[in-house]
C-alpha positions in Angstrom: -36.1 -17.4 -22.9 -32.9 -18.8 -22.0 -30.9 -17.5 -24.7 -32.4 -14.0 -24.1 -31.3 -14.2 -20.2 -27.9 -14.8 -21.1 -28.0 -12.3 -23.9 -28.9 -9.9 -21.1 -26.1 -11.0 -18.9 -23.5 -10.7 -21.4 -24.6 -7.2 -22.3 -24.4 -6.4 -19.0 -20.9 -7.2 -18.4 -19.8 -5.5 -21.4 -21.5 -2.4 -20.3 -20.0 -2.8 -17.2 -16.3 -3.0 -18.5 -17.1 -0.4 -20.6 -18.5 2.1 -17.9 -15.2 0.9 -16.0 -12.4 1.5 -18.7 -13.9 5.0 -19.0 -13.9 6.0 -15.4 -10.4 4.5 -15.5 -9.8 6.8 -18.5 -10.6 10.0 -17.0 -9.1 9.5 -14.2 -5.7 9.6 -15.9 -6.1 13.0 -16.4 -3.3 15.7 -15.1 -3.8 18.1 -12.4 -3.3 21.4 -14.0 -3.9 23.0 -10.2 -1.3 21.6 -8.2 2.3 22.8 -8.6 4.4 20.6 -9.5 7.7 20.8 -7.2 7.7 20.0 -3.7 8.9 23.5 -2.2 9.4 22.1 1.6 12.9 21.1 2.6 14.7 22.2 0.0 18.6 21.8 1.1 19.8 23.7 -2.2 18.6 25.1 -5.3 21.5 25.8 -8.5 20.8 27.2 -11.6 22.4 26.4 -14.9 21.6 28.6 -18.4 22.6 27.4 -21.5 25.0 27.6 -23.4 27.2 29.3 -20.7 26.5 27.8 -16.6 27.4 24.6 -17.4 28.6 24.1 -13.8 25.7 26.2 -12.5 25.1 29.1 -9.7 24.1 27.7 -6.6 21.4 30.2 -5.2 22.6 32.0 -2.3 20.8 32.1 1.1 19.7 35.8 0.5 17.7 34.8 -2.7 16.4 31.0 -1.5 13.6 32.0 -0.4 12.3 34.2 -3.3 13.7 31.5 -6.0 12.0 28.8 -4.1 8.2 30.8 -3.9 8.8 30.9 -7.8 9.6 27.8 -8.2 6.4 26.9 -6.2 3.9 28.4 -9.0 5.0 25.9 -11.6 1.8 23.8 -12.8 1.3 21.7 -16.0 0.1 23.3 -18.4 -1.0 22.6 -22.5 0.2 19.7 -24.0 2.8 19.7 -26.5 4.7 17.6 -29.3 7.1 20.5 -30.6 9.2 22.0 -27.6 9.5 25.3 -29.2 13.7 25.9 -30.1 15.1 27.6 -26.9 12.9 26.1 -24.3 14.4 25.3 -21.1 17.1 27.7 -22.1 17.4 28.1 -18.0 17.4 24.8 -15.9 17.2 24.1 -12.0 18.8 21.1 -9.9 16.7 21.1 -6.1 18.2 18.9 -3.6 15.9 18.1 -1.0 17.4 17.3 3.1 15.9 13.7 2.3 18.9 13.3 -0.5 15.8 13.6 -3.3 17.4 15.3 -6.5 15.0 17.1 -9.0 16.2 18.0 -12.0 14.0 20.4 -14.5 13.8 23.3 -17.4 12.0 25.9 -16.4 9.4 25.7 -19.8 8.6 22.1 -20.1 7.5 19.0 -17.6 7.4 15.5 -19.1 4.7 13.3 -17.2 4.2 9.4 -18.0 6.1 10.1 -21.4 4.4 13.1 -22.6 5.6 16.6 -22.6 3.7 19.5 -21.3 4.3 23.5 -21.3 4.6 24.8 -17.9 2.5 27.6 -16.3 4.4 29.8 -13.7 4.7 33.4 -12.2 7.3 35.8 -13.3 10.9 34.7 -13.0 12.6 36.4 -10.4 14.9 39.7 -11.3 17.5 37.7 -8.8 18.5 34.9 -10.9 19.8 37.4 -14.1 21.6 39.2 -11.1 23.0 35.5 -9.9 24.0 34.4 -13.7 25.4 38.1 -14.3 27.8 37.9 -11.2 28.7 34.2 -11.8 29.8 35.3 -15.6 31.9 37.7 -13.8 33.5 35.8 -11.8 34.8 33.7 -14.5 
């Protein structure tokens, strides 16, 4: 009887810890929902395509607003292990009033080592205007 008590115990606890690790599993999972950049005291936003903004086009007042809306429908979205050749083609530096720099591609977010796609709305007809004028200014 005694061995069967402490058979029972044991089972138990492994149940337990088993019950546990899986509830600790899925809460691991990503928040597809919630965008992904803080769009609230945002100092600056600059823009930099590839190959040719290497120094980038700081977004003007004018467009800030619009930019930073965009930049607010960001979410994760499918997980991936090829980045598809020309992703992140267009990148984005936000510097927030708190001195918090956030750099990011616009295609692809990587989260606790793993790289995702990126859902968002349609990019702004502003930022080919801003990279159009800063190519002519050069």
């Amino acid at each position: 009887m005694k061995k069967l008590i402490i058979f029972a115990l044991v089972l138990v606890c492994l149940v337990s810890i088993c019950i546990f690790g899986l509830i600790k599993f899925n809460s691991n999972k990503i928040d597809t929902t919630t965008p992904i950049f803080e769009t609230r005291n945002i100092k600056s936003i600059t823009l930099f395509r590839l190959p040719d903004n290497i120094d980038g086009v700081e977004v003007p007042m004018e467009y800030m607003e619009e930019i930073t809306a965009w930049i607010g429908t960001f979410t994760v979205g499918k997980k991936t292990e090829d980045v598809l050749c020309g992703a992140n083609m267009v990148t984005f530096k936000i510097e927030y009033f708190d001195g918090t720099v956030i750099t990011s591609g616009t295609d692809t977010t990587t989260i606790d080592g793993v790289i995702y796609y990126m859902n968002k709305g349609r990019e702004p007809d502003c930022i080919n205007k801003l990279f159009a004028e800063n190519n002519i200014e050069e």
